[in-house]
Each structure stands twice: as structure tokens, then as C-alpha cells.
PDB file of C-alpha atoms and ligand atoms in Angstrom:
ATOM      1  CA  UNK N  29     123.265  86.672 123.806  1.00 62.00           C
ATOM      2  CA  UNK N  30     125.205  83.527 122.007  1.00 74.00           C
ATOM      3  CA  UNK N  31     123.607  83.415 118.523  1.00 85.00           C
ATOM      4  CA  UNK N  32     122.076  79.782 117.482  1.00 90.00           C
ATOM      5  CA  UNK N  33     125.136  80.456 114.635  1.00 95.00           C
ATOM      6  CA  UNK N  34     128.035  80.718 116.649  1.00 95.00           C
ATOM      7  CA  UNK N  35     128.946  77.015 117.533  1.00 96.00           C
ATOM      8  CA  UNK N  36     128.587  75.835 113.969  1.00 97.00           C
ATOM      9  CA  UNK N  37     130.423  78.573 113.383  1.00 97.00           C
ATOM     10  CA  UNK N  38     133.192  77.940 115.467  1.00 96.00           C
ATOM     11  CA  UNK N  39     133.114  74.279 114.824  1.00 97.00           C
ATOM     12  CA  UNK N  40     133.545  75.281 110.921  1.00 97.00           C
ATOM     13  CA  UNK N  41     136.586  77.734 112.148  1.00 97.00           C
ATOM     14  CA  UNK N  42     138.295  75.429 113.834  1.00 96.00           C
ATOM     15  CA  UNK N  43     137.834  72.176 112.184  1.00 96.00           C
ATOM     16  CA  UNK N  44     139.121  72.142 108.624  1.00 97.00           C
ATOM     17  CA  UNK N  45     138.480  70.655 105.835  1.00 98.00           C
ATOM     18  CA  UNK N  46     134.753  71.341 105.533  1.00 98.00           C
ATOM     19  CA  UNK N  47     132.685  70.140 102.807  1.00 98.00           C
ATOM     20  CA  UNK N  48     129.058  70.224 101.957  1.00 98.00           C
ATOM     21  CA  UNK N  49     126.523  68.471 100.165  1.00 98.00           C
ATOM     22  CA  UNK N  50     123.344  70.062  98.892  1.00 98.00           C
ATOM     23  CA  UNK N  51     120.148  68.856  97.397  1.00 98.00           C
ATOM     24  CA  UNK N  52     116.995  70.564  95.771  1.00 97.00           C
ATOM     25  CA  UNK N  53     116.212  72.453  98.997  1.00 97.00           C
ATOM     26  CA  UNK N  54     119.191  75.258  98.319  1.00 98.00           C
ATOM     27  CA  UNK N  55     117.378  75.745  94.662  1.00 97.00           C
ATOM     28  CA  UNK N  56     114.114  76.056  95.793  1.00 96.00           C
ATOM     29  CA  UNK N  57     114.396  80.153  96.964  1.00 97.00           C
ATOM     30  CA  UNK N  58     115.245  79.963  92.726  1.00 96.00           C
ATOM     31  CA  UNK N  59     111.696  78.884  91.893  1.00 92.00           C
ATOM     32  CA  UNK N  60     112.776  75.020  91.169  1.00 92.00           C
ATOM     33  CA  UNK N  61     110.950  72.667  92.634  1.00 90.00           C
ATOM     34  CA  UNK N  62     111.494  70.157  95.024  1.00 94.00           C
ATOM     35  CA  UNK N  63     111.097  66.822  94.550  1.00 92.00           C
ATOM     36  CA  UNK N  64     109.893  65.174  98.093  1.00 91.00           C
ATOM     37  CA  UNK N  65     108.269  68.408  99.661  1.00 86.00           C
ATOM     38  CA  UNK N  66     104.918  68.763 100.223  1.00 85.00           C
ATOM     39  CA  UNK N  67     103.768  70.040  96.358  1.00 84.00           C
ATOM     40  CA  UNK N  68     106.835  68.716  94.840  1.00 88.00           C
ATOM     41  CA  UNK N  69     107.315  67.152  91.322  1.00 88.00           C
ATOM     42  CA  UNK N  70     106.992  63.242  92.449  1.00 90.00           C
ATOM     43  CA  UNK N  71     103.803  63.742  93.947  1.00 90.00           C
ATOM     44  CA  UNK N  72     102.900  65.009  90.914  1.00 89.00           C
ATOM     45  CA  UNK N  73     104.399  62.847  87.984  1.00 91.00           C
ATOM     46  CA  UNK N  74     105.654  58.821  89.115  1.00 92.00           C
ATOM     47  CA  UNK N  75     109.547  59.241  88.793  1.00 91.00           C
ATOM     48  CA  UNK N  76     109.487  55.559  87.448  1.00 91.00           C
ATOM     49  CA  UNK N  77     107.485  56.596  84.666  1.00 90.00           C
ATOM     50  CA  UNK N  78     109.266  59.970  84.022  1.00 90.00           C
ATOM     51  CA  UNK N  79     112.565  59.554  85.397  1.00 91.00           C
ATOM     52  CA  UNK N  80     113.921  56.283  85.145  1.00 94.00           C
ATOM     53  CA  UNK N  81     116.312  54.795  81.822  1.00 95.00           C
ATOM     54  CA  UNK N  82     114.107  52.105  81.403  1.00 94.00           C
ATOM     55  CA  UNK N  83     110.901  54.345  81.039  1.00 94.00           C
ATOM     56  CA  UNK N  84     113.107  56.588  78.924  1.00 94.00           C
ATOM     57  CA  UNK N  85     114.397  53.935  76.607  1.00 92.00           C
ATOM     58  CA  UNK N  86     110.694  52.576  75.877  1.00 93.00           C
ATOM     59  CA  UNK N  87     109.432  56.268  75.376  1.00 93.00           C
ATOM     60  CA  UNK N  88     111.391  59.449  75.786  1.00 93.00           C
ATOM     61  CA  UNK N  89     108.482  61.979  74.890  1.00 91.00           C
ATOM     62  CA  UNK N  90     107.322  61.039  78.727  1.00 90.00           C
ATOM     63  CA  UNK N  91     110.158  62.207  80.021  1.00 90.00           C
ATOM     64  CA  UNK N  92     110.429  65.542  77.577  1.00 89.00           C
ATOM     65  CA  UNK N  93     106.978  66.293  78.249  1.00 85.00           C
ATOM     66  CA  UNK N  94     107.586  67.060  82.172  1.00 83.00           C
ATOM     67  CA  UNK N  95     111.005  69.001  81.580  1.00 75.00           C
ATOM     68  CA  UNK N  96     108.757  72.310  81.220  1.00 70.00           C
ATOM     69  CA  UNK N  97     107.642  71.535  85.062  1.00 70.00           C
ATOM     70  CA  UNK N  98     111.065  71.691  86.335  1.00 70.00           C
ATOM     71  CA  UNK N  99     113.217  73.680  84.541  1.00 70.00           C
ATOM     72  CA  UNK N 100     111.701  75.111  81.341  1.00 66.00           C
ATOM     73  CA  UNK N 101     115.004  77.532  80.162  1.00 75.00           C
ATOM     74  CA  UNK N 102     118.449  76.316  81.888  1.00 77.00           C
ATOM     75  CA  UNK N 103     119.368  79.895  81.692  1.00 82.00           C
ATOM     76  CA  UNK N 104     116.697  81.801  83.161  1.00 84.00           C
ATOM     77  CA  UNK N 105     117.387  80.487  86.872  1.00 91.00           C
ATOM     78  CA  UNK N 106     119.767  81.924  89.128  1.00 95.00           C
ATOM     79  CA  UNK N 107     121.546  81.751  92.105  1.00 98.00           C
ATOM     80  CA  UNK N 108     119.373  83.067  95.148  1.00 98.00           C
ATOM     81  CA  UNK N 109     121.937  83.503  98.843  1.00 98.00           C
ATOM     82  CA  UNK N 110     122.366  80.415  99.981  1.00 98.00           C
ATOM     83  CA  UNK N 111     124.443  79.255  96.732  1.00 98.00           C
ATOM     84  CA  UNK N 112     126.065  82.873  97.473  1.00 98.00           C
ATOM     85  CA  UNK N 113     126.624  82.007 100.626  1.00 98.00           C
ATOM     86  CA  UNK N 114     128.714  79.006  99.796  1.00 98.00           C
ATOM     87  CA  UNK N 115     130.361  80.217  96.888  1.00 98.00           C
ATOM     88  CA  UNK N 116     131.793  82.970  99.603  1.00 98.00           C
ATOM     89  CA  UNK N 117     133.105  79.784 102.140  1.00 98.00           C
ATOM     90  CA  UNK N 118     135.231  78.747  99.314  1.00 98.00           C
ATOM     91  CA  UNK N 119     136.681  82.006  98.599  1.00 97.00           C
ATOM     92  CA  UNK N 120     137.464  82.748 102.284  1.00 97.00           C
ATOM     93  CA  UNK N 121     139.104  78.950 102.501  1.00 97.00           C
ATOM     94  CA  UNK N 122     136.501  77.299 104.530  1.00 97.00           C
ATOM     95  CA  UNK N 123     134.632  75.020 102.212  1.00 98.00           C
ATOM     96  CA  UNK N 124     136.857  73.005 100.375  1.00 98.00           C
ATOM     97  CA  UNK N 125     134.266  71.479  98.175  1.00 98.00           C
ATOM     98  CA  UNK N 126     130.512  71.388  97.087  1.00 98.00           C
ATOM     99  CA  UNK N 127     128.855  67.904  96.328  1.00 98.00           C
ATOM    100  CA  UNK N 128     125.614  68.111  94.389  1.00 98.00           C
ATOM    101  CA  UNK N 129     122.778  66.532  93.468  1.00 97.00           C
ATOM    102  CA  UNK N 130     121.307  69.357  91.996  1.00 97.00           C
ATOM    103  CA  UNK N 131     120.855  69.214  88.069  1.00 94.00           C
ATOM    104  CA  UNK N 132     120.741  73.448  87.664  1.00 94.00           C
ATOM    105  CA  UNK N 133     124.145  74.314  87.492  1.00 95.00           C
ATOM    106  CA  UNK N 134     123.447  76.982  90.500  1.00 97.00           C
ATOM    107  CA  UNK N 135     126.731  76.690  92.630  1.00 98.00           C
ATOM    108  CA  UNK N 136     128.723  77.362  89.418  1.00 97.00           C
ATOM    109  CA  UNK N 137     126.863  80.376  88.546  1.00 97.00           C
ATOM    110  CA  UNK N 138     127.125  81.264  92.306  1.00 98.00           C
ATOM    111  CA  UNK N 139     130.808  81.670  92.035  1.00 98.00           C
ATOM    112  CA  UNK N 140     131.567  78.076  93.611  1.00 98.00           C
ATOM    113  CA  UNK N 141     134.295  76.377  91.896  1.00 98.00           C
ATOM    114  CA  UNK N 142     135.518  73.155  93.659  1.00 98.00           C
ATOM    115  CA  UNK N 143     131.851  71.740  92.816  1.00 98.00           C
ATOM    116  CA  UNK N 144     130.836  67.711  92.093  1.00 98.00           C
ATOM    117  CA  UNK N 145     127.101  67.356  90.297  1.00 97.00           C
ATOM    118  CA  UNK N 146     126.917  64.143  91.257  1.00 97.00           C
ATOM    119  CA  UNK N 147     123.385  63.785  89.397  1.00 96.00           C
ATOM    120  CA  UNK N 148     124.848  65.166  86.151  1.00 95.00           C
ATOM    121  CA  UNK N 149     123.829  68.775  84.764  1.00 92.00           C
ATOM    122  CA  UNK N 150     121.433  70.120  82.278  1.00 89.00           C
ATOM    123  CA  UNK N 151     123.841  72.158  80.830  1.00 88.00           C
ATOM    124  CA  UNK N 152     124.576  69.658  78.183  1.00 88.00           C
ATOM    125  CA  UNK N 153     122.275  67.711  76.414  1.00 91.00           C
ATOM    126  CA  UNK N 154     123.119  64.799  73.599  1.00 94.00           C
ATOM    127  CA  UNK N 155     121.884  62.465  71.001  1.00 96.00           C
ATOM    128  CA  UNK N 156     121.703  58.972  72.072  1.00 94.00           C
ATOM    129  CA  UNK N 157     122.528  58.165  68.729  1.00 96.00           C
ATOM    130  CA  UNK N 158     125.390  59.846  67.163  1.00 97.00           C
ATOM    131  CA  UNK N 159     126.965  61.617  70.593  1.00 96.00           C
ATOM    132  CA  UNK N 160     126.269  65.030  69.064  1.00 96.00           C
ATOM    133  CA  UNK N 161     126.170  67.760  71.967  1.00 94.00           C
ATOM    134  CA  UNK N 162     123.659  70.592  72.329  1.00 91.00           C
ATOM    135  CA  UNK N 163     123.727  73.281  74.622  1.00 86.00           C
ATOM    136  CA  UNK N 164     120.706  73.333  76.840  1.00 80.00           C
ATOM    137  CA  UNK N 165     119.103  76.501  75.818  1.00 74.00           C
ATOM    138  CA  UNK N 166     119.465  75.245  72.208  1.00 76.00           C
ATOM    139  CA  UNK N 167     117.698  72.262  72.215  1.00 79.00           C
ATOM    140  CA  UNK N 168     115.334  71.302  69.033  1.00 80.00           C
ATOM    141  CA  UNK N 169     111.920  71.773  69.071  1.00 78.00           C
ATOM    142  CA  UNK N 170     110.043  68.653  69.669  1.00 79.00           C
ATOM    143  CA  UNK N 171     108.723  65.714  72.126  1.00 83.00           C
ATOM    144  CA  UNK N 172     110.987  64.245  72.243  1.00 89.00           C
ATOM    145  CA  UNK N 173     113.342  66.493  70.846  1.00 90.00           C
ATOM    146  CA  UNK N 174     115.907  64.845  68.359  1.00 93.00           C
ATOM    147  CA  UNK N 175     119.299  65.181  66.580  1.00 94.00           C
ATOM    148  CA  UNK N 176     119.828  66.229  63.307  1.00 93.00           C
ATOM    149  CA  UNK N 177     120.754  62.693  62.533  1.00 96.00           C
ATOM    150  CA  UNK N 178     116.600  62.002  63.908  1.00 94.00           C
ATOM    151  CA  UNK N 179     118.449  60.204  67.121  1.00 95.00           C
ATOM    152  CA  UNK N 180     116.575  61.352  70.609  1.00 94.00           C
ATOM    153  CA  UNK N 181     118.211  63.482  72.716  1.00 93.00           C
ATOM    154  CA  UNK N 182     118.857  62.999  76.094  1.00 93.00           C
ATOM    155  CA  UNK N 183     120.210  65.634  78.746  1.00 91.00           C
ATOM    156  CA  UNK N 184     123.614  64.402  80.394  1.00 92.00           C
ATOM    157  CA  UNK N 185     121.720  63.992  83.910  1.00 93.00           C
ATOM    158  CA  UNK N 186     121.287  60.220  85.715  1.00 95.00           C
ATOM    159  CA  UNK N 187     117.964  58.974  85.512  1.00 94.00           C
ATOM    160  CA  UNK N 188     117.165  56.395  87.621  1.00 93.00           C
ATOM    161  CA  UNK N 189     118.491  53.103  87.236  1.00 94.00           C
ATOM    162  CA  UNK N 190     121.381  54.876  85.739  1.00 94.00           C
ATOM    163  CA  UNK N 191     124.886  54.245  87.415  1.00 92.00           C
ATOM    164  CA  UNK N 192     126.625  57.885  88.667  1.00 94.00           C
ATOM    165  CA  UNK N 193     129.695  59.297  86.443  1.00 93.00           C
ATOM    166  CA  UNK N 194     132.200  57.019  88.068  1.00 95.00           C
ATOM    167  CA  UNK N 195     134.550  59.989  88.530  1.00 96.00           C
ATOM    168  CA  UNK N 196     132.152  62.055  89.915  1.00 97.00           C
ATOM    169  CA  UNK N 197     131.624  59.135  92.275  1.00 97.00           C
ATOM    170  CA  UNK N 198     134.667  58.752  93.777  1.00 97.00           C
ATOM    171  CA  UNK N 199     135.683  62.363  93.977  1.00 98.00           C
ATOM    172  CA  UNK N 200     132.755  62.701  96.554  1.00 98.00           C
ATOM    173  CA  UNK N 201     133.964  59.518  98.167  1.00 98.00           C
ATOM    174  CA  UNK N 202     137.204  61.358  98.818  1.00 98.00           C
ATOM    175  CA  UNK N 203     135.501  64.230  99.803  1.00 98.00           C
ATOM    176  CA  UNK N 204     133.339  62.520 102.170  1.00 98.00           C
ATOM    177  CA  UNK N 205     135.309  60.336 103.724  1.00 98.00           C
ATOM    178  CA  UNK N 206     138.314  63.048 103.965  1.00 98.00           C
ATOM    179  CA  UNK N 207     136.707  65.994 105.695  1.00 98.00           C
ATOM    180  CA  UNK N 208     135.835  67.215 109.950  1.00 98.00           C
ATOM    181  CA  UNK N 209     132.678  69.125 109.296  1.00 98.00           C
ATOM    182  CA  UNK N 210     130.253  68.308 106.593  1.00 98.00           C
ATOM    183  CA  UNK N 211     127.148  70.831 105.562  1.00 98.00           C
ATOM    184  CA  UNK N 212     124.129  68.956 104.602  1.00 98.00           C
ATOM    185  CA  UNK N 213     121.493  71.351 103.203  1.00 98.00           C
ATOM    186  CA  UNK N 214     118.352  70.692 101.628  1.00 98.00           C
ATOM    187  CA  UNK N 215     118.272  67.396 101.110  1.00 98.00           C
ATOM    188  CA  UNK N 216     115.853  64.315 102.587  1.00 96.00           C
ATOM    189  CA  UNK N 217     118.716  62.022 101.798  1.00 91.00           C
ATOM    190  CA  UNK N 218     116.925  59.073 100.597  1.00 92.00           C
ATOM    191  CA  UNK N 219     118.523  58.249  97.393  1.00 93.00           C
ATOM    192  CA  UNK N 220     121.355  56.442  96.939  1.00 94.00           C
ATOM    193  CA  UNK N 221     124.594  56.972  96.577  1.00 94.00           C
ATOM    194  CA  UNK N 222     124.597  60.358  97.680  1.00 96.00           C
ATOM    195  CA  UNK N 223     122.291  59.457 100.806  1.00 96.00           C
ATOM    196  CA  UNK N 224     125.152  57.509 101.885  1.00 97.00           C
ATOM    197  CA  UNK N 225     127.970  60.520 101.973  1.00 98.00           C
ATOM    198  CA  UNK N 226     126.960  62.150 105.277  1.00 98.00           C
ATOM    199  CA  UNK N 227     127.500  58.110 107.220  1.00 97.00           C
ATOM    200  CA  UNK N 228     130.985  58.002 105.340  1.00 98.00           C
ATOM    201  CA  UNK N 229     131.793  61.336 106.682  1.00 98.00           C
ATOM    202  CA  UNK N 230     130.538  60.711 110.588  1.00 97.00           C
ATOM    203  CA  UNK N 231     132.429  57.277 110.266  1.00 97.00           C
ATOM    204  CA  UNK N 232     135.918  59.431 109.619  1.00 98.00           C
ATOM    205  CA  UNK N 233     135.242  61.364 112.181  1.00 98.00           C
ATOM    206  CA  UNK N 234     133.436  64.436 110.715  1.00 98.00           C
ATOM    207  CA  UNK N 235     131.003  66.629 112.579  1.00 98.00           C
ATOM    208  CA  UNK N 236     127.747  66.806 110.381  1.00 98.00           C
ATOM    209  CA  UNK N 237     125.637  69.785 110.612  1.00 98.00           C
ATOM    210  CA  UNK N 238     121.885  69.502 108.652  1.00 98.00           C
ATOM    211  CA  UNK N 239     120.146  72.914 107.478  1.00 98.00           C
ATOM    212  CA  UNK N 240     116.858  72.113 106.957  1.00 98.00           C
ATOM    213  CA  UNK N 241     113.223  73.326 106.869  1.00 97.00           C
ATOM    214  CA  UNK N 242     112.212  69.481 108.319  1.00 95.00           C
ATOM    215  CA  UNK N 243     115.204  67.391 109.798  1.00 95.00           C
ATOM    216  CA  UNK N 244     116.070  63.994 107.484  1.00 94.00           C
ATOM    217  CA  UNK N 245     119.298  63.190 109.792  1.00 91.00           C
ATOM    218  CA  UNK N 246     119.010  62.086 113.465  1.00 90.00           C
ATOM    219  CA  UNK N 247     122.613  61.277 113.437  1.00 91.00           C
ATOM    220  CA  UNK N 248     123.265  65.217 112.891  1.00 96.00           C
ATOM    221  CA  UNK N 249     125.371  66.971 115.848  1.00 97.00           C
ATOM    222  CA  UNK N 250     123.697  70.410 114.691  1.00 97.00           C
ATOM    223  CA  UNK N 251     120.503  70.880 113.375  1.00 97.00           C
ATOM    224  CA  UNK N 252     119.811  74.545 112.119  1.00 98.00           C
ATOM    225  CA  UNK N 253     115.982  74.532 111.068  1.00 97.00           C
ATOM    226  CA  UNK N 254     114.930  76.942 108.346  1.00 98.00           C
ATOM    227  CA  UNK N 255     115.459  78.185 104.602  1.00 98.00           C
ATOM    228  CA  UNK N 256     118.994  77.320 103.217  1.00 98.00           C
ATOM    229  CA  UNK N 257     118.835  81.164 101.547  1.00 98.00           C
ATOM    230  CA  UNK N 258     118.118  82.611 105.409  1.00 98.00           C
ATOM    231  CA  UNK N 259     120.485  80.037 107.556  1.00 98.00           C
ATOM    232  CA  UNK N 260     123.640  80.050 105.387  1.00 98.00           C
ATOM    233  CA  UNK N 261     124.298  84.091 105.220  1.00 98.00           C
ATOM    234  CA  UNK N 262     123.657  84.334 108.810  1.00 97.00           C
ATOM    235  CA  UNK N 263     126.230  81.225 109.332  1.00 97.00           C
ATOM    236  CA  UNK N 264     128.535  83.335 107.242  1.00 97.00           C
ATOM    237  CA  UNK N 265     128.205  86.442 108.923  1.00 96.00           C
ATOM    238  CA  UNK N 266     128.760  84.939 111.978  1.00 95.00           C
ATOM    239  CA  UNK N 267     131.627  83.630 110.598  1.00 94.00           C
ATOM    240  CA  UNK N 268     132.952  86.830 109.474  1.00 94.00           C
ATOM    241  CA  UNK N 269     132.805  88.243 113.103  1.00 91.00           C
ATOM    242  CA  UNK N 270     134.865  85.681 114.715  1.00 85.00           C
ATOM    243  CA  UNK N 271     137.440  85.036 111.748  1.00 77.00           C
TER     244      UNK N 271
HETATM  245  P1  OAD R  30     113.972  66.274  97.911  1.00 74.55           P
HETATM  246  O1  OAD R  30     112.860  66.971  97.207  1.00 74.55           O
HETATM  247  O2  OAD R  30     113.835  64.811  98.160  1.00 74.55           O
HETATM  248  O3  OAD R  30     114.222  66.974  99.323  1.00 74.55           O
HETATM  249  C1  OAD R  30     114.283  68.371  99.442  1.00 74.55           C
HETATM  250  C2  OAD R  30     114.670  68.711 100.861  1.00 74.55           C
HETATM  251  O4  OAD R  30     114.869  70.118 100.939  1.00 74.55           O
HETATM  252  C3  OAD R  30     113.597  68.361 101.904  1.00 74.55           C
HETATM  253  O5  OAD R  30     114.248  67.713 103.005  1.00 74.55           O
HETATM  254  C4  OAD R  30     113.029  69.723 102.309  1.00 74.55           C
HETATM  255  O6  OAD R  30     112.643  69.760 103.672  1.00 74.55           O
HETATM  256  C5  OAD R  30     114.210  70.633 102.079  1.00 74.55           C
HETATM  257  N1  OAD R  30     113.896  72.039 101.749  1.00 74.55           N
HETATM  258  C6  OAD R  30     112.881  72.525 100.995  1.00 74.55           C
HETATM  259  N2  OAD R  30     112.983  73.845 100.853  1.00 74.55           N
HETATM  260  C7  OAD R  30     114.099  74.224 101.532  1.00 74.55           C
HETATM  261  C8  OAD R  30     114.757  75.465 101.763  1.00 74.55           C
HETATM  262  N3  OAD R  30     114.312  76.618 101.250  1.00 74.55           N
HETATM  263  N4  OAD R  30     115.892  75.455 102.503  1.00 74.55           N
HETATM  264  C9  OAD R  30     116.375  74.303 103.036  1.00 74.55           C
HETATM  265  N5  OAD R  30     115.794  73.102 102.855  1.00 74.55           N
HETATM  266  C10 OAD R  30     114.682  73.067 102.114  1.00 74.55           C
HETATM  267  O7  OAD R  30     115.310  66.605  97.101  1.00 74.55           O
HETATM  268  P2  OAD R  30     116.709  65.823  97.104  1.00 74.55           P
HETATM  269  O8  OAD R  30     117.019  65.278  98.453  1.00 74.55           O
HETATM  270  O9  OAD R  30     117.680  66.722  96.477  1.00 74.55           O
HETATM  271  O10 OAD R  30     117.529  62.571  91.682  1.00 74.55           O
HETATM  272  O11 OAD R  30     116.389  64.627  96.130  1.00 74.55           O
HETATM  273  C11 OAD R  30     117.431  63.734  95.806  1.00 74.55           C
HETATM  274  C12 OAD R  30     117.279  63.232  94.404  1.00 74.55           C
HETATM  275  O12 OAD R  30     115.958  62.711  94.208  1.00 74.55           O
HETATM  276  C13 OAD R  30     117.388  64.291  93.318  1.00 74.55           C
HETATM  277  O13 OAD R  30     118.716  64.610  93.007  1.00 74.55           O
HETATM  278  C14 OAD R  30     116.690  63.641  92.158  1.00 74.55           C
HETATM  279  C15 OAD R  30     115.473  63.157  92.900  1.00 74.55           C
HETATM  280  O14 OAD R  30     114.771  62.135  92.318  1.00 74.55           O
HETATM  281  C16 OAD R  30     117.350  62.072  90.451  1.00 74.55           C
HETATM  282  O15 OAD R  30     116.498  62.504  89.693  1.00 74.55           O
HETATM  283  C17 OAD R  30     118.287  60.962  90.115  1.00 74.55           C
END
């Protein structure tokens, strides 16, 4: 019997470049939450409140005081298969790159190395202030925590309202709009820019294939439904068999 697998597999085989673009649905088999999902952290907190420059400008601490809700300790997260899964593409030359909105650093730790965080990265955080640059696991004590120059720190991730890392931008503009096949996987694709990536890709002519637990594209030409950590090894093992 033809596995559900085997077409996107092919399709990935035989139509090169492939890139993919990931939101908080690949971390979630990690323990960090999702943002849009039923439990996730806006229902909880108002991202305009906690999330947004302007809201961080008038008073950081709000901010600060929900980072323990999301990720408490950079380094204690890891990878879980579907980053794996990915990371392996690349190194058998069939994912050329890996656009993400994800904050957690997980495809790098994965092994992936042609990877764009187009939301930025807690990995770094610095003062508003002075520029001074802390490593996440490091950070001060505090709400908000602060600099020793008493400036507030601020982790090097875009809040909203913030413009993307222009660079980061128009490498996954490239990427988009240069590939055949792009991955979209755990994402509900309703924030801007990076909503926008999969229509750049379908208007040059890429095939776009959505893993999912819900669907968020109807434009998709493949739709495989379930957990990113489940769908992507079996998509790679399929691929393994017929490469
Ligand atoms: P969302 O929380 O909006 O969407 C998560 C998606 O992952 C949903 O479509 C879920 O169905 C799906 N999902 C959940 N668990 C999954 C699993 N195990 N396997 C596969 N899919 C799963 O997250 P994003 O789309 O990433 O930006 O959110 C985009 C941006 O909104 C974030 O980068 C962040 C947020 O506000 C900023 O903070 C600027």
C-alpha cells in the first residue's frame, strides 16, 4: 500500500531547491508553548500589552514578568524529532534552508545550519542603553532585569510593532521566492511578514506542502495532518527508501 508519505516525498526528490518555514508548532513536542493553540500564551497574557515595543518602552517589567511562561532557561530546551528531522534534509542535500519564526534557537541545536530566525533569538539579550550583550542564561536578576550601567535589558527578539532584521528579511525573500517545494510546519500563518512567504513561493512556482495538527493554508497542494515530531521522520524515512 502507497504510504500518505510517498508523494511529498517524491515531489521533495524530484523538485529541488526545497525550503521550509516553521513556526511554534515544531517546538511544542519541546514543552514551549504555542501561541494561537487552544491553551496557548495569547489567550493567556494580551500580546499588545506584553509583546509589543510600545508596551515595552512605557514598562518593560510587563514584558519580563511573562518570560518565565515561555521560556524560563534558554538552555534547558532541546530539540525533540521534527527539528532532527530537518536538520537531517540539509545534511542529505534536500532542504536548502530553514526560515524561522521561532525565538528558541532549536534548529541550530538540531544540527540545521542554513537557518533564518526571522523573529530574532533569545540567545542574546542587550541593554537598551549602552548596547552591552548578555548571554541568555546570564541575565541579571530583576523585573526588569538591567545593565550594569542600570539601562533595561531587552532580548534581541522583534516585538511587535518592531520592523524584522532587514537582512534576515530579505534572505527569506530569496529563499521564498527562489525555491519548487516549500515545507510549512507549525505555523497558523497570520502574522506578517512571514505569513506572506508561503504566497511568494506558490507565485514562483513552488509546490507548498502544510504539516499541521489543524490546516491554516487552503492554497496548500499537500496537507499532512498531525504532530510536526511524528510527520517529519516518517517523511524522511520515506525519503530514505526511495533516494
Ligand atoms: P501559533 O501559536 O500562532 O500557531 C501554532 C501552529 O502550530 C498552529 O497552527 C497549530 O495548529 C500548530 N501546532 C501545534 N502543535 C503542533 C505540533 N506538535 N505539530 C505541528 N503543528 C502544531 O504560532 P506561530 O504561527 O509560530 O511572533 O506564531 C507566529 C508568531 O506569532 C510568533 O513568531 C510570535 C507570535 O506572536 C512574535 O512574537 C513577533
Amino acid at each position: 500500500m502507497e504510504s500518505i508519505y510517498q508523494p511529498v516525498a517524491d515531489l521533495i526528490l524530484r523538485r529541488q531547491p526545497c525550503v521550509a518555514l516553521t513556526g511554534a508548532g515544531i517546538s511544542a513536542e519541546s514543552g514551549i508553548p504555542t501561541f494561537r493553540s487552544k491553551g496557548g500564551l495569547w489567550e493567556k497574557f494580551d500580546p499588545t500589552v506584553y509583546a509589543s515595543i510600545e508596551a515595552f518602552r512605557g514598562d518593560p517589567s510587563k514584558y519580563w514578568s511573562i518570560r518565565g511562561e515561555f521560556i524560563r532557561n534558554y538552555d534547558a530546551y532541546q530539540p525533540n524529532p521534527g527539528h532532527r528531522a530537518l536538520a537531517e534534509l540539509e545534511s542529505m542535500g534536500l532542504l536548502r534552508h530553514v526560515i524561522t519564526q521561532n525565538i528558541d534557537g532549536l534548529h541550530r541545536k538540531a544540527g540545521s545550519r542554513s537557518v533564518t530566525e526571522i523573529h530574532g533569538s533569545l540567545r542574546e539579550i542587550f541593554c537598551i542603553q549602552c548596547g552591552k550583550e548578555y548571554r541568555a542564561p546570564n541575565i541579571p536578576e530583576g523585573t526588569p532585569p538591567r545593565c550594569e550601567c542600570e539601562g533595561v535589558l531587552k532580548p534581541n527578539t522583534v516585538l511587535f510593532g518592531e520592523s524584522l532584521p532587514i537582512q534576515a528579511l530579505e534572505t527569506a525573500w530569496r529563499e521564498a521566492g527562489g525555491c519548487r517545494v516549500m515545507l510549512v510546519i507549525g505555523t497558523s500563518a497570520v502574522v506578517q511578514p512571514a505569513a506572506s512567504l508561503p504566497f511568494i513561493a506558490k507565485e514562483h512556482g513552488a509546490a507548498l506542502v502544510e504539516v499541521n495538527l489543524d490546516k491554516a493554508f487552503s492554497n496548500a497542494d499537500y496537507f499532512l495532518e498531525g504532530k510536526a515530531g511524528t510527520v517529519l521522520p516518517e517523511l524522511v524515512s520515506e525519503m530514505r527508501k526511495q533516494s
